[in-house]
Short mmCIF file of C-alpha atoms and ligand atoms in Angstrom, two decimals:
data_model
loop_
_atom_site.label_atom_id
_atom_site.label_comp_id
_atom_site.label_asym_id
_atom_site.label_seq_id
_atom_site.Cartn_x
_atom_site.Cartn_y
_atom_site.Cartn_z
CA UNK E 29 1.89 -2.58 -10.93
CA UNK E 30 0.53 -0.11 -8.42
CA UNK E 31 -0.57 -1.39 -5.06
CA UNK E 32 -3.79 0.04 -3.66
CA UNK E 33 -3.85 0.19 0.14
CA UNK E 34 -6.90 1.23 2.13
CA UNK E 35 -6.54 2.59 5.65
CA UNK E 36 -9.78 1.68 7.36
CA UNK E 37 -11.32 1.02 10.79
CA UNK E 38 -15.09 1.21 11.02
CA UNK E 39 -14.94 3.24 14.22
CA UNK E 40 -14.18 6.94 13.93
CA UNK E 41 -11.29 8.85 15.43
CA UNK E 42 -8.95 5.90 15.88
CA UNK E 43 -6.08 7.27 13.77
CA UNK E 44 -6.78 6.51 10.10
CA UNK E 45 -5.82 9.93 8.77
CA UNK E 46 -2.76 10.13 11.02
CA UNK E 47 -1.76 6.70 9.69
CA UNK E 48 -2.48 7.47 6.02
CA UNK E 49 -0.30 10.58 6.17
CA UNK E 50 2.60 8.82 7.87
CA UNK E 51 2.52 5.62 5.81
CA UNK E 52 2.29 7.58 2.55
CA UNK E 53 5.14 9.86 3.61
CA UNK E 54 7.23 6.87 4.70
CA UNK E 55 6.74 5.07 1.39
CA UNK E 56 7.63 8.21 -0.58
CA UNK E 57 10.76 8.73 1.53
CA UNK E 58 11.83 5.23 0.56
CA UNK E 59 11.61 6.25 -3.08
CA UNK E 60 8.18 4.84 -3.92
CA UNK E 61 5.97 7.02 -6.09
CA UNK E 62 2.99 7.49 -3.81
CA UNK E 63 -0.36 9.22 -3.91
CA UNK E 64 -2.66 9.52 -0.90
CA UNK E 65 -6.38 10.08 -1.42
CA UNK E 66 -8.81 11.49 1.14
CA UNK E 67 -12.11 9.58 0.79
CA UNK E 68 -13.75 11.47 3.64
CA UNK E 69 -16.20 13.43 1.49
CA UNK E 70 -17.60 16.41 3.36
CA UNK E 71 -15.05 16.26 6.15
CA UNK E 72 -11.68 16.74 4.49
CA UNK E 73 -8.86 16.39 7.05
CA UNK E 74 -5.88 14.88 5.36
CA UNK E 75 -4.91 18.22 3.80
CA UNK E 76 -4.57 19.71 7.29
CA UNK E 77 -2.42 16.87 8.59
CA UNK E 78 -0.18 17.22 5.53
CA UNK E 79 -0.19 21.01 5.65
CA UNK E 80 -1.49 21.62 2.14
CA UNK E 81 -4.94 22.93 3.01
CA UNK E 82 -4.31 26.28 1.35
CA UNK E 83 -3.18 24.70 -1.88
CA UNK E 84 -6.37 22.72 -2.54
CA UNK E 85 -7.98 24.06 -5.69
CA UNK E 86 -9.64 20.98 -7.15
CA UNK E 87 -10.61 17.83 -5.32
CA UNK E 88 -11.43 14.16 -5.85
CA UNK E 89 -15.07 14.79 -6.81
CA UNK E 90 -14.11 17.54 -9.27
CA UNK E 91 -11.98 14.98 -11.11
CA UNK E 92 -14.73 12.35 -11.05
CA UNK E 93 -17.18 14.88 -12.47
CA UNK E 94 -14.73 15.93 -15.16
CA UNK E 95 -14.49 19.48 -13.80
CA UNK E 96 -10.73 19.16 -13.43
CA UNK E 97 -7.99 16.86 -14.64
CA UNK E 98 -6.00 14.65 -12.29
CA UNK E 99 -2.90 16.72 -12.97
CA UNK E 100 -4.75 19.84 -11.89
CA UNK E 101 -6.08 18.24 -8.71
CA UNK E 102 -2.96 16.42 -7.46
CA UNK E 103 -1.04 18.45 -4.90
CA UNK E 104 2.69 17.90 -4.62
CA UNK E 105 3.81 17.34 -1.05
CA UNK E 106 6.25 19.90 0.41
CA UNK E 107 8.03 17.59 2.85
CA UNK E 108 9.11 14.70 0.63
CA UNK E 109 9.58 13.97 -3.07
CA UNK E 110 7.49 11.33 -4.85
CA UNK E 111 4.37 12.17 -2.85
CA UNK E 112 1.08 13.62 -4.09
CA UNK E 113 -2.20 14.32 -2.33
CA UNK E 114 -5.73 14.19 -3.70
CA UNK E 115 -8.01 16.14 -1.37
CA UNK E 116 -11.55 15.19 -0.45
CA UNK E 117 -14.44 17.25 -1.64
CA UNK E 118 -16.37 19.34 0.82
CA UNK E 119 -19.62 18.70 -1.00
CA UNK E 120 -22.40 17.40 1.19
CA UNK E 121 -23.50 14.89 -1.42
CA UNK E 122 -22.17 11.62 0.04
CA UNK E 123 -22.98 9.74 -3.16
CA UNK E 124 -20.65 11.93 -5.18
CA UNK E 125 -18.17 9.06 -5.17
CA UNK E 126 -19.45 6.57 -7.72
CA UNK E 127 -17.86 3.16 -8.12
CA UNK E 128 -17.14 3.84 -11.80
CA UNK E 129 -15.72 7.27 -11.03
CA UNK E 130 -13.40 5.96 -8.33
CA UNK E 131 -12.30 3.06 -10.50
CA UNK E 132 -11.47 5.36 -13.40
CA UNK E 133 -9.25 7.55 -11.24
CA UNK E 134 -7.50 4.63 -9.56
CA UNK E 135 -6.77 3.04 -12.94
CA UNK E 136 -5.30 6.29 -14.18
CA UNK E 137 -3.15 6.71 -11.05
CA UNK E 138 -2.02 3.10 -11.24
CA UNK E 139 -0.24 3.93 -14.52
CA UNK E 140 2.27 6.21 -12.76
CA UNK E 141 2.31 5.44 -9.04
CA UNK E 142 3.74 2.54 -7.04
CA UNK E 143 1.40 3.01 -4.09
CA UNK E 144 -2.11 4.46 -3.82
CA UNK E 145 -3.14 5.05 -0.19
CA UNK E 146 -6.87 5.47 0.43
CA UNK E 147 -7.77 7.25 3.68
CA UNK E 148 -11.23 5.89 4.52
CA UNK E 149 -13.97 7.79 6.33
CA UNK E 150 -15.36 6.26 9.51
CA UNK E 151 -18.35 3.94 9.37
CA UNK E 152 -19.27 1.01 7.17
CA UNK E 153 -21.48 2.90 4.72
CA UNK E 154 -21.00 4.06 1.14
CA UNK E 155 -17.88 6.21 1.66
CA UNK E 156 -16.02 3.53 3.59
CA UNK E 157 -17.07 0.89 1.06
CA UNK E 158 -15.83 3.00 -1.85
CA UNK E 159 -12.48 3.50 -0.11
CA UNK E 160 -11.92 -0.23 0.40
CA UNK E 161 -13.58 -1.60 -2.72
CA UNK E 162 -10.54 -1.59 -5.02
CA UNK E 163 -7.93 -2.32 -2.35
CA UNK E 164 -5.19 -4.92 -2.71
CA UNK E 165 -4.17 -4.51 0.92
CA UNK E 166 -5.95 -3.13 3.96
CA UNK E 167 -4.44 -1.52 7.02
CA UNK E 168 -7.02 -2.00 9.74
CA UNK E 169 -6.42 0.73 12.32
CA UNK E 170 -7.58 -0.40 15.75
CA UNK E 171 -7.44 1.03 19.27
CA UNK E 172 -7.11 -1.39 22.19
CA UNK E 173 -10.70 -0.90 23.20
CA UNK E 174 -13.87 -2.99 22.74
CA UNK E 175 -15.88 -0.94 20.26
CA UNK E 176 -12.89 -0.35 18.03
CA UNK E 177 -11.95 -4.05 17.92
CA UNK E 178 -15.53 -5.04 17.17
CA UNK E 179 -15.77 -2.50 14.35
CA UNK E 180 -12.46 -3.71 12.94
CA UNK E 181 -13.89 -7.19 12.76
CA UNK E 182 -16.91 -5.86 10.86
CA UNK E 183 -14.66 -4.10 8.40
CA UNK E 184 -12.77 -7.37 7.90
CA UNK E 185 -16.11 -9.00 7.08
CA UNK E 186 -16.80 -6.34 4.45
CA UNK E 187 -13.32 -6.71 2.96
CA UNK E 188 -13.95 -10.45 2.68
CA UNK E 189 -17.36 -10.16 1.05
CA UNK E 190 -17.79 -6.82 -0.70
CA UNK E 191 -14.39 -5.78 -2.01
CA UNK E 192 -13.65 -6.09 -5.69
CA UNK E 193 -11.25 -8.94 -4.98
CA UNK E 194 -13.99 -10.82 -3.11
CA UNK E 195 -16.61 -10.15 -5.78
CA UNK E 196 -14.35 -11.36 -8.57
CA UNK E 197 -13.11 -14.37 -6.60
CA UNK E 198 -9.51 -13.14 -6.79
CA UNK E 199 -6.91 -13.59 -4.02
CA UNK E 200 -8.36 -11.93 -0.93
CA UNK E 201 -7.38 -8.43 0.18
CA UNK E 202 -4.23 -8.59 2.35
CA UNK E 203 -5.15 -7.72 5.93
CA UNK E 204 -2.82 -5.88 8.31
CA UNK E 205 -3.55 -4.94 11.89
CA UNK E 206 -2.20 -1.59 13.07
CA UNK E 207 -2.82 -1.13 16.76
CA UNK E 208 -2.66 2.56 17.63
CA UNK E 209 -2.84 4.67 20.80
CA UNK E 210 -1.27 1.80 22.72
CA UNK E 211 -0.32 2.42 26.34
CA UNK E 212 1.88 -0.37 27.81
CA UNK E 213 1.56 1.04 31.30
CA UNK E 214 -2.20 0.68 31.28
CA UNK E 215 -1.90 -2.77 29.73
CA UNK E 216 0.32 -3.85 32.60
CA UNK E 217 -2.26 -2.57 35.08
CA UNK E 218 -4.94 -4.63 33.36
CA UNK E 219 -6.80 -1.56 32.21
CA UNK E 220 -6.20 -1.95 28.49
CA UNK E 221 -6.35 -4.85 26.04
CA UNK E 222 -2.87 -6.16 25.27
CA UNK E 223 -1.56 -6.45 21.72
CA UNK E 224 -1.73 -10.28 21.96
CA UNK E 225 -5.41 -10.08 22.94
CA UNK E 226 -6.34 -7.97 19.95
CA UNK E 227 -4.25 -10.13 17.63
CA UNK E 228 -5.93 -13.26 18.93
CA UNK E 229 -9.45 -11.86 18.53
CA UNK E 230 -9.01 -10.41 15.05
CA UNK E 231 -6.67 -13.17 13.90
CA UNK E 232 -4.78 -11.11 11.34
CA UNK E 233 -1.13 -10.29 10.82
CA UNK E 234 0.29 -7.47 12.98
CA UNK E 235 1.78 -4.62 10.95
CA UNK E 236 2.70 -2.47 13.92
CA UNK E 237 1.90 -0.99 17.29
CA UNK E 238 1.84 2.81 17.57
CA UNK E 239 2.12 4.10 21.12
CA UNK E 240 -0.29 6.67 22.44
CA UNK E 241 1.95 9.68 22.17
CA UNK E 242 1.98 13.42 22.62
CA UNK E 243 4.20 13.58 19.54
CA UNK E 244 1.17 12.80 17.34
CA UNK E 245 -0.62 15.91 18.48
CA UNK E 246 2.54 17.99 18.21
CA UNK E 247 2.95 16.82 14.63
CA UNK E 248 -0.65 17.45 13.64
CA UNK E 249 -0.53 20.92 15.20
CA UNK E 250 2.26 21.76 12.77
CA UNK E 251 0.94 19.90 9.76
CA UNK E 252 3.90 17.52 9.64
CA UNK E 253 3.19 13.77 9.45
CA UNK E 254 4.54 12.28 12.69
CA UNK E 255 6.76 9.82 10.81
CA UNK E 256 9.00 12.79 9.98
CA UNK E 257 9.59 13.37 13.71
CA UNK E 258 12.32 10.77 13.74
CA UNK E 259 13.07 11.14 17.43
CA UNK E 260 9.54 10.40 18.53
CA UNK E 261 8.30 6.97 19.59
CA UNK E 262 5.23 7.19 17.32
CA UNK E 263 7.34 8.34 14.38
CA UNK E 264 9.73 5.41 14.78
CA UNK E 265 6.85 2.96 15.19
CA UNK E 266 5.32 4.21 11.92
CA UNK E 267 8.68 3.97 10.22
CA UNK E 268 8.98 0.31 11.28
CA UNK E 269 5.45 -0.33 10.00
CA UNK E 270 6.40 1.05 6.57
CA UNK E 271 9.45 -1.22 6.47
CA UNK E 272 7.26 -4.22 7.31
CA UNK E 273 4.78 -3.20 4.64
CA UNK E 274 7.67 -3.37 2.18
CA UNK E 275 8.49 -6.88 3.37
CA UNK E 276 11.19 -6.22 5.93
CA UNK E 277 11.20 -8.35 9.05
CA UNK E 278 11.42 -5.94 11.98
CA UNK E 279 10.95 -6.62 15.64
CA UNK E 280 8.07 -4.78 17.30
CA UNK E 281 9.09 -1.94 19.60
CA UNK E 282 7.32 0.18 22.22
CA UNK E 283 5.34 -2.77 23.57
CA UNK E 284 6.80 -2.45 27.03
CA UNK E 285 7.07 0.41 29.43
CA UNK E 286 10.09 2.61 28.77
CA UNK E 287 12.74 2.44 31.49
CA UNK E 288 11.88 5.70 33.19
CA UNK E 289 8.28 4.57 33.41
CA UNK E 290 9.36 1.82 35.76
CA UNK E 291 10.72 4.20 38.36
CA UNK E 292 7.78 6.49 37.92
CA UNK E 293 5.55 3.57 38.72
CA UNK E 294 7.53 2.61 41.81
CA UNK E 295 8.03 6.05 43.28
CA UNK E 296 5.78 8.46 41.42
CA UNK E 297 1.95 8.74 41.25
CA UNK S 21 -3.62 5.26 46.38
CA UNK S 22 -2.76 2.98 49.29
CA UNK S 23 -0.70 -0.20 49.09
CA UNK S 24 -3.78 -2.39 49.34
CA UNK S 25 -5.83 -0.46 46.82
CA UNK S 26 -3.13 -1.14 44.29
CA UNK S 27 -3.75 -4.87 44.50
CA UNK S 28 -7.48 -4.46 44.56
CA UNK S 29 -7.48 -2.59 41.26
CA UNK S 30 -5.01 -5.06 39.87
CA UNK S 31 -7.34 -7.95 40.66
CA UNK S 32 -10.27 -6.31 38.91
CA UNK S 33 -8.47 -6.42 35.55
CA UNK S 34 -11.08 -4.88 33.28
CA UNK S 35 -8.97 -5.74 30.23
CA UNK S 36 -9.66 -9.45 30.65
CA UNK S 37 -13.38 -8.73 30.94
CA UNK S 38 -13.12 -6.74 27.72
CA UNK S 39 -11.35 -9.62 26.02
CA UNK S 40 -13.98 -12.16 27.06
CA UNK S 41 -16.85 -9.96 25.93
CA UNK S 42 -15.15 -9.34 22.60
CA UNK S 43 -14.51 -13.01 21.96
CA UNK S 44 -18.21 -13.77 22.44
CA UNK S 45 -19.59 -10.90 20.37
CA UNK S 46 -17.10 -11.35 17.55
CA UNK S 47 -17.77 -15.10 17.34
CA UNK S 48 -21.50 -14.43 17.23
CA UNK S 49 -21.23 -11.73 14.59
CA UNK S 50 -19.02 -13.88 12.40
CA UNK S 51 -21.57 -16.70 12.25
CA UNK S 52 -24.41 -14.33 11.37
CA UNK S 53 -22.31 -12.29 8.96
CA UNK S 54 -22.81 -13.87 5.58
CA UNK S 55 -26.33 -15.03 6.18
CA UNK S 56 -28.95 -14.61 3.43
CA UNK S 57 -31.40 -11.71 3.76
CA UNK S 58 -34.42 -14.00 4.12
CA UNK S 59 -33.17 -15.58 7.34
CA UNK S 60 -34.79 -13.20 9.88
CA UNK S 61 -38.17 -13.60 8.16
CA UNK S 62 -37.77 -17.37 8.02
CA UNK S 63 -36.96 -17.35 11.72
CA UNK S 64 -40.06 -15.27 12.49
CA UNK S 65 -42.35 -17.55 10.52
CA UNK S 66 -40.90 -20.67 12.12
CA UNK S 67 -41.45 -19.05 15.49
CA UNK S 68 -45.10 -18.42 14.61
CA UNK S 69 -45.63 -22.04 13.56
CA UNK S 70 -44.02 -23.49 16.69
CA UNK S 71 -46.02 -21.14 18.88
CA UNK S 72 -49.20 -22.75 17.57
CA UNK S 73 -48.19 -25.80 19.61
CA UNK S 74 -45.75 -24.71 22.33
CA UNK S 75 -45.24 -21.39 24.00
CA UNK S 76 -41.64 -20.28 23.48
CA UNK S 77 -39.83 -16.99 23.75
CA UNK S 78 -38.30 -15.13 20.84
CA UNK S 79 -34.75 -15.98 21.95
CA UNK S 80 -35.55 -19.70 22.21
CA UNK S 81 -35.24 -20.17 18.49
CA UNK S 82 -32.08 -19.91 16.43
CA UNK S 83 -31.73 -20.32 12.72
CA UNK S 84 -28.39 -20.46 11.00
CA UNK S 85 -27.11 -21.35 7.59
CA UNK S 86 -23.74 -23.08 7.38
CA UNK S 87 -21.88 -23.60 4.15
CA UNK S 88 -19.58 -26.57 3.83
CA UNK S 89 -18.06 -26.59 0.41
CA UNK S 90 -20.91 -27.14 -2.05
CA UNK S 91 -23.40 -28.19 0.62
CA UNK S 92 -25.46 -25.87 2.80
CA UNK S 93 -26.95 -26.90 6.12
CA UNK S 94 -29.87 -25.04 7.64
CA UNK S 95 -29.53 -25.41 11.37
CA UNK S 96 -32.62 -24.89 13.50
CA UNK S 97 -32.31 -24.79 17.27
CA UNK S 98 -35.41 -24.59 19.43
CA UNK S 99 -35.25 -24.63 23.21
CA UNK S 100 -38.52 -25.93 24.60
CA UNK S 101 -39.71 -24.85 28.03
CA UNK S 102 -39.29 -27.38 30.86
N1 ATP Z 25 -0.83 7.28 18.42
C1 ATP Z 25 -1.56 8.35 18.83
N2 ATP Z 25 -1.27 8.96 20.01
C2 ATP Z 25 -1.98 10.03 20.40
N3 ATP Z 25 -2.98 10.59 19.71
C3 ATP Z 25 -3.32 10.04 18.53
C4 ATP Z 25 -2.63 8.88 18.02
N4 ATP Z 25 -3.19 8.55 16.83
C5 ATP Z 25 -4.17 9.45 16.60
N5 ATP Z 25 -4.25 10.35 17.61
C6 ATP Z 25 -5.18 11.49 17.73
O1 ATP Z 25 -6.50 11.00 17.60
C7 ATP Z 25 -7.31 11.91 16.90
C8 ATP Z 25 -7.97 11.22 15.70
O2 ATP Z 25 -6.98 10.87 14.77
P1 ATP Z 25 -7.30 10.76 13.21
O3 ATP Z 25 -7.91 12.01 12.71
O4 ATP Z 25 -6.07 10.28 12.54
O5 ATP Z 25 -8.40 9.62 13.26
P2 ATP Z 25 -9.37 9.13 12.08
O6 ATP Z 25 -9.53 7.66 12.28
O7 ATP Z 25 -8.85 9.57 10.77
O8 ATP Z 25 -10.70 9.92 12.42
P3 ATP Z 25 -12.03 9.97 11.49
O9 ATP Z 25 -12.73 8.66 11.69
O10 ATP Z 25 -12.79 11.12 12.04
O11 ATP Z 25 -11.57 10.16 10.08
C9 ATP Z 25 -6.41 13.07 16.50
O12 ATP Z 25 -6.58 14.12 17.40
C10 ATP Z 25 -5.03 12.48 16.60
O13 ATP Z 25 -4.08 13.48 16.91
MG1 MG Z 26 -9.85 10.65 9.17
#
C-alpha cells in the first residue's frame, strides 16, 4: 500500500519545496519507489530544485485533463533511482486541480509507488486543500517564528476536519512537525523560539529540526536536493528525518551551537 | 556591544514574548475553529436583544459551542457594565 505524505505549512516560503525534494530523494535512496508531485499550480518550483526543469513536457494538469498519460508526464530523477517527479502546471487557472482528478491520479500512482510526496502550495485555499486532502501523513513545515507557528496550527485544524480521512471518519492523518531554518545561537540569546516551545504549542510529534544553513542555498543553486550533500548539517538533518519517517528512533542533532560557535560567541562579534 | 548591553538584550528575551502570544492566539483559534457558520449571526442578534435593555460593547458578548460526546452546550458569556 502506498503512503501519501503531504508537505504543508500554511505560511509561504518556510521550506516546503526544499523539504519535499529532500524527503523524496531520501526515501528513494533507501530503496522506496517514490514519486513527488508539485501541487503549486502556476508557480512550479520543484522542477528547479530537482534540476529537471528542462525535461518538463507534460504536467499534472495535462494528466488530469487527459492530454497526456501519467507515463508521459512522470520525469525520472537523474540523481537517484526509484524517484519520479510530476511537475506542476503553469496554467493560471487555480481550479484546474479537481478533487476527482487528483484522486484518480493518486489511485493510479498508488498501484506502483511506495511513497507519494505532495508538495503543497502556500496558503489554506483550494490548492493547499487539494494537496492535503488524500494524505495519510502530513509533514508540517514550520519556522521558529510566530506567524509560521500560527499558520501551522491552522493547517492542523484543516487536516483534522477537511481531509479525506477526517471526512470518512477514518484514523486521523499522521502529523509530523518539521522545524526548519533553526538557529540555536539565536535561541540561546532569547531571540528565537526554541524547539521545545514550538513542540509545546503545536503539540505534535517532532520529525526533525533542520538548521538554518547556507548549504540549502548552495544546493538549490545547483539543483541538487540538499540531502545529497552528505557533509552538510541540513543534509544530515534531513537524512535523520527520513529515517524517523521510516520508523527509526534517532536522536535529534543540531539543536545546540556547534563547538566553534562557542568561541565565536566569547571572543568574536 | 558593551558588556552591560549584552545582559540588557538577554533580559528582553523576545522569544518568550512570542511564545506567550502564540499560546493565547492558538488557544483562542482552536476553540473557535469548528464552530458552525451561524454562530457570528447568532452572536450579533443576541447582542441586539441585550442592547435593548443594557448598553454593552461588541466585545462584551461571547458565544461558543462546545461538543461533549453526543451533547452540545451553547455557552453565552455577557459582561455587564459596572
Ligand atoms: N534550512 C534552511 N536554511 C536556509 N535556507 C532555507 C532553509 N530551508 C529553506 N530555505 C530557503 O528558503 C527559501 C524558501 O524555501 P522553499 O522554496 O523550500 O519554501 P516553500 O515553503 O516551498 O515556499 P512556497 O510557499 O513559496 O512554496 C528558499 O530560498 C530556500 O533556499
Ligand atoms: Mg514551494
